[in-house]
Amino acid sequence: MSDAKAKAALAGVSRRLLLGAMPLALAGCAGGLPSLDMGDLFDGGSGFDYDRIYSAKPEEEHPLPALPWRSLESTVLRRKVEDPTGERPGTIVVDTYKKHLYFVQRGGQAVRYGIGVGKEGFEWQGKATIARKAKWPTWTPTPEMLQRDPKLNGPWAGGMPGGLQNPLGARAMYLYQNGRDSSYRIHGTTEPRSIGKAMSSGCIRMFNHDVADLYERADVGAQVLILS
């Protein structure tokens, strides 16, 4: 399929979701890809200096170590691309099948991030709104998680404080639908090698460096479209 046809197809799916989105199912949060020529990732390729954007972040409340980006599949790294969605600037489009998240910018551009998608993430589609955002958020297991694995999750029934071991990572964006918490999150991860893959559980995971970047770009109230 040509780039033009692929772009048109993705835009068509997004428009159909806007006209009649399916409600999000309630859930809790907690494969190899083809490589690109690394020479294409600079100077009009990715648009980013990976040594800089994925460097250690000692200024964070919980200092982030550098992301070993050279050892990761290049398709999961942050890139500037032509917008394939046709949505308004400021919109977030999540393609759970291709495991990419797009933040739509002006001028027909978008920032594309790699994501990891849990089982629940594949089972929902539609549109939502970022109702709130949090830095180094507290993670609280759902009643289902407590019942499923009380030994692992029980100690955190009252909430796990933010930190490098917290499943939500450095940032979380909370997705609401019709004014109600959907229980879905866009969040960081303690497992960077899970990005680009289907996981056993969880919502929409991103590298901590990337979710911190998206946190600064996306406003509370931003629309989120989820393509299943």
Short mmCIF file of C-alpha atoms in Angstrom, two decimals:
data_model
loop_
_atom_site.label_atom_id
_atom_site.label_comp_id
_atom_site.label_asym_id
_atom_site.label_seq_id
_atom_site.Cartn_x
_atom_site.Cartn_y
_atom_site.Cartn_z
CA MET A 1 0.00 0.00 0.00
CA SER A 2 1.35 3.45 -0.86
CA ASP A 3 1.93 6.10 1.81
CA ALA A 4 -0.95 8.16 0.38
CA LYS A 5 -3.37 5.24 0.52
CA ALA A 6 -2.25 4.30 4.03
CA LYS A 7 -2.73 7.88 5.18
CA ALA A 8 -6.21 8.02 3.65
CA ALA A 9 -7.18 4.72 5.22
CA LEU A 10 -6.10 5.75 8.70
CA ALA A 11 -7.85 9.11 8.37
CA GLY A 12 -11.03 7.30 7.31
CA VAL A 13 -10.95 5.09 10.39
CA SER A 14 -10.48 8.14 12.62
CA ARG A 15 -13.45 9.90 11.03
CA ARG A 16 -15.67 6.86 11.56
CA LEU A 17 -14.70 6.79 15.22
CA LEU A 18 -15.64 10.43 15.62
CA LEU A 19 -19.06 9.82 14.10
CA GLY A 20 -19.91 6.80 16.21
CA ALA A 21 -17.32 5.77 18.77
CA MET A 22 -17.86 2.61 20.75
CA PRO A 23 -17.77 3.08 24.54
CA LEU A 24 -14.58 2.17 26.32
CA ALA A 25 -14.68 -0.98 28.42
CA LEU A 26 -13.59 -0.54 32.02
CA ALA A 27 -10.21 -2.05 32.86
CA GLY A 28 -7.17 -1.52 35.02
CA CYS A 29 -3.65 -0.53 34.08
CA ALA A 30 -0.60 -2.05 35.19
CA GLY A 31 7.11 -8.96 18.84
CA GLY A 32 9.87 -7.93 17.09
CA LEU A 33 9.55 -5.07 14.57
CA PRO A 34 11.46 -4.38 11.35
CA SER A 35 14.48 -2.15 11.81
CA LEU A 36 15.19 1.03 9.88
CA ASP A 37 18.55 2.21 8.67
CA MET A 38 19.87 4.18 11.64
CA GLY A 39 21.19 6.76 9.21
CA ASP A 40 17.58 7.69 8.42
CA LEU A 41 16.94 8.76 12.02
CA PHE A 42 18.61 12.17 11.72
CA ASP A 43 18.60 15.23 9.44
CA GLY A 44 15.06 15.00 8.18
CA GLY A 45 14.56 11.47 9.47
CA SER A 46 13.39 11.40 13.06
CA GLY A 47 13.92 15.10 13.63
CA PHE A 48 15.37 14.36 17.07
CA ASP A 49 18.82 14.03 18.58
CA TYR A 50 18.38 10.75 20.44
CA ASP A 51 21.52 11.13 22.53
CA ARG A 52 19.95 14.29 23.94
CA ILE A 53 16.28 13.42 24.30
CA TYR A 54 16.95 9.97 25.74
CA SER A 55 19.77 11.09 28.02
CA ALA A 56 19.70 10.80 31.83
CA LYS A 57 17.32 13.30 33.48
CA PRO A 58 18.82 14.09 36.90
CA GLU A 59 16.46 17.05 37.34
CA GLU A 60 13.43 14.76 37.67
CA GLU A 61 11.91 14.19 41.12
CA HIS A 62 13.04 10.61 40.66
CA PRO A 63 16.12 10.93 38.40
CA LEU A 64 15.66 9.01 35.16
CA PRO A 65 18.57 6.95 33.83
CA ALA A 66 19.46 7.28 30.17
CA LEU A 67 17.44 5.14 27.79
CA PRO A 68 19.70 2.70 25.88
CA TRP A 69 18.10 3.68 22.58
CA ARG A 70 20.80 2.18 20.36
CA SER A 71 19.87 -1.31 21.55
CA LEU A 72 16.16 -0.85 20.77
CA GLU A 73 14.20 -1.35 17.57
CA SER A 74 14.32 1.96 15.70
CA THR A 75 10.60 1.83 14.90
CA VAL A 76 9.69 2.43 18.56
CA LEU A 77 11.78 5.59 18.90
CA ARG A 78 10.24 9.05 18.82
CA ARG A 79 9.96 10.49 15.31
CA LYS A 80 8.56 13.52 13.51
CA VAL A 81 6.38 12.31 10.65
CA GLU A 82 3.78 13.52 8.20
CA ASP A 83 0.44 13.31 10.01
CA PRO A 84 -1.36 10.14 8.83
CA THR A 85 -4.55 10.83 10.81
CA GLY A 86 -6.11 13.99 9.40
CA GLU A 87 -7.14 15.03 12.92
CA ARG A 88 -6.99 18.48 14.53
CA PRO A 89 -3.71 19.69 16.06
CA GLY A 90 -3.52 18.73 19.70
CA THR A 91 -5.34 15.42 19.16
CA ILE A 92 -3.78 12.14 20.26
CA VAL A 93 -4.39 9.11 18.02
CA VAL A 94 -3.50 5.66 19.36
CA ASP A 95 -3.03 2.86 16.83
CA THR A 96 -3.07 -0.22 19.04
CA TYR A 97 -2.41 -2.59 16.14
CA LYS A 98 0.74 -0.86 14.87
CA LYS A 99 1.67 0.14 18.44
CA HIS A 100 2.16 3.79 17.64
CA LEU A 101 0.78 6.92 19.27
CA TYR A 102 0.54 10.15 17.26
CA PHE A 103 0.39 13.66 18.66
CA VAL A 104 -1.00 15.80 15.86
CA GLN A 105 0.76 19.11 15.21
CA ARG A 106 0.12 22.05 12.90
CA GLY A 107 1.27 22.05 9.31
CA GLY A 108 0.38 18.44 8.59
CA GLN A 109 2.99 17.05 10.99
CA ALA A 110 2.83 14.70 13.97
CA VAL A 111 5.12 13.33 16.62
CA ARG A 112 4.99 9.54 16.59
CA TYR A 113 5.87 7.51 19.67
CA GLY A 114 6.24 3.77 20.17
CA ILE A 115 3.86 2.20 22.68
CA GLY A 116 3.25 -1.09 24.43
CA VAL A 117 -0.34 -2.29 24.57
CA GLY A 118 -1.79 -4.61 27.19
CA LYS A 119 -4.54 -7.15 26.57
CA GLU A 120 -7.21 -4.71 27.70
CA GLY A 121 -5.84 -2.09 25.33
CA PHE A 122 -6.61 -4.27 22.31
CA GLU A 123 -10.21 -4.62 23.45
CA TRP A 124 -11.22 -0.98 23.39
CA GLN A 125 -11.66 1.70 20.81
CA GLY A 126 -13.42 5.00 20.49
CA LYS A 127 -12.70 8.46 21.80
CA ALA A 128 -11.89 9.85 25.20
CA THR A 129 -10.61 13.01 26.83
CA ILE A 130 -7.55 13.64 28.99
CA ALA A 131 -9.28 14.75 32.18
CA ARG A 132 -6.15 15.10 34.28
CA LYS A 133 -2.41 14.53 34.23
CA ALA A 134 0.06 13.58 36.94
CA LYS A 135 3.83 13.58 37.36
CA TRP A 136 5.20 10.48 39.10
CA PRO A 137 1.66 9.30 39.82
CA THR A 138 0.46 7.00 42.57
CA TRP A 139 -0.58 3.57 41.31
CA THR A 140 -3.52 1.83 42.98
CA PRO A 141 -4.45 -1.72 41.91
CA THR A 142 -8.06 -2.26 40.94
CA PRO A 143 -10.31 -4.65 42.90
CA GLU A 144 -9.89 -7.14 40.04
CA MET A 145 -6.09 -6.96 40.37
CA LEU A 146 -6.29 -7.46 44.13
CA GLN A 147 -8.49 -10.51 43.67
CA ARG A 148 -6.35 -11.96 40.87
CA ASP A 149 -3.02 -11.64 42.67
CA PRO A 150 -3.45 -10.60 46.33
CA LYS A 151 0.14 -11.50 47.24
CA LEU A 152 1.64 -9.23 44.59
CA ASN A 153 -0.87 -6.39 44.63
CA GLY A 154 -2.23 -6.54 48.17
CA PRO A 155 0.58 -4.49 49.77
CA TRP A 156 -0.34 -1.60 47.45
CA ALA A 157 -4.09 -1.62 48.06
CA GLY A 158 -3.75 1.86 49.52
CA GLY A 159 -1.59 3.06 46.62
CA MET A 160 2.06 2.81 45.56
CA PRO A 161 3.89 6.15 45.68
CA GLY A 162 5.45 7.46 42.48
CA GLY A 163 8.95 6.29 41.66
CA LEU A 164 11.09 4.28 39.29
CA GLN A 165 9.42 1.01 40.38
CA ASN A 166 5.87 2.33 40.02
CA PRO A 167 4.04 0.63 37.09
CA LEU A 168 2.73 3.99 35.84
CA GLY A 169 6.23 5.37 35.38
CA ALA A 170 7.12 9.04 35.21
CA ARG A 171 3.79 10.44 34.00
CA ALA A 172 0.17 9.41 33.59
CA MET A 173 -2.67 10.89 31.56
CA TYR A 174 -6.11 9.80 32.74
CA LEU A 175 -8.71 9.07 30.06
CA TYR A 176 -12.34 9.91 30.73
CA GLN A 177 -15.44 9.28 28.65
CA ASN A 178 -18.72 11.14 29.14
CA GLY A 179 -17.28 12.69 32.29
CA ARG A 180 -16.41 9.35 33.88
CA ASP A 181 -13.07 7.71 34.51
CA SER A 182 -12.59 4.92 31.96
CA SER A 183 -9.81 3.39 34.11
CA TYR A 184 -7.53 3.65 31.07
CA ARG A 185 -4.26 5.55 31.21
CA ILE A 186 -1.47 6.64 28.92
CA HIS A 187 1.54 6.18 31.16
CA GLY A 188 5.22 5.38 31.49
CA THR A 189 6.74 2.01 32.20
CA THR A 190 9.32 0.22 34.31
CA GLU A 191 10.01 -2.08 31.34
CA PRO A 192 11.30 -0.11 28.34
CA ARG A 193 11.76 -3.27 26.28
CA SER A 194 7.99 -3.81 26.42
CA ILE A 195 7.49 -0.88 24.05
CA GLY A 196 6.47 -2.03 20.59
CA LYS A 197 5.06 -5.28 21.94
CA ALA A 198 1.79 -6.73 23.15
CA MET A 199 1.84 -7.27 26.89
CA SER A 200 -0.19 -9.50 29.17
CA SER A 201 -1.82 -6.56 30.91
CA GLY A 202 -1.83 -2.81 31.08
CA CYS A 203 -3.11 0.21 29.20
CA ILE A 204 -1.00 2.33 26.84
CA ARG A 205 2.66 2.27 27.91
CA MET A 206 5.40 4.61 26.70
CA PHE A 207 9.08 5.12 27.44
CA ASN A 208 9.34 7.36 30.50
CA HIS A 209 11.25 9.92 28.41
CA ASP A 210 8.49 9.89 25.79
CA VAL A 211 5.54 10.06 28.15
CA ALA A 212 7.20 13.05 29.84
CA ASP A 213 7.49 14.70 26.41
CA LEU A 214 3.85 13.96 25.55
CA TYR A 215 2.81 15.24 28.99
CA GLU A 216 4.22 18.67 28.09
CA ARG A 217 2.62 18.71 24.63
CA ALA A 218 -0.89 17.47 25.46
CA ASP A 219 -3.32 19.70 27.32
CA VAL A 220 -5.97 18.63 29.80
CA GLY A 221 -9.09 18.37 27.66
CA ALA A 222 -7.21 16.97 24.66
CA GLN A 223 -9.15 14.46 22.54
CA VAL A 224 -7.81 10.91 22.31
CA LEU A 225 -8.87 8.57 19.49
CA ILE A 226 -8.17 4.87 19.91
CA LEU A 227 -8.00 2.74 16.78
CA SER A 228 -8.38 -0.97 17.43
#
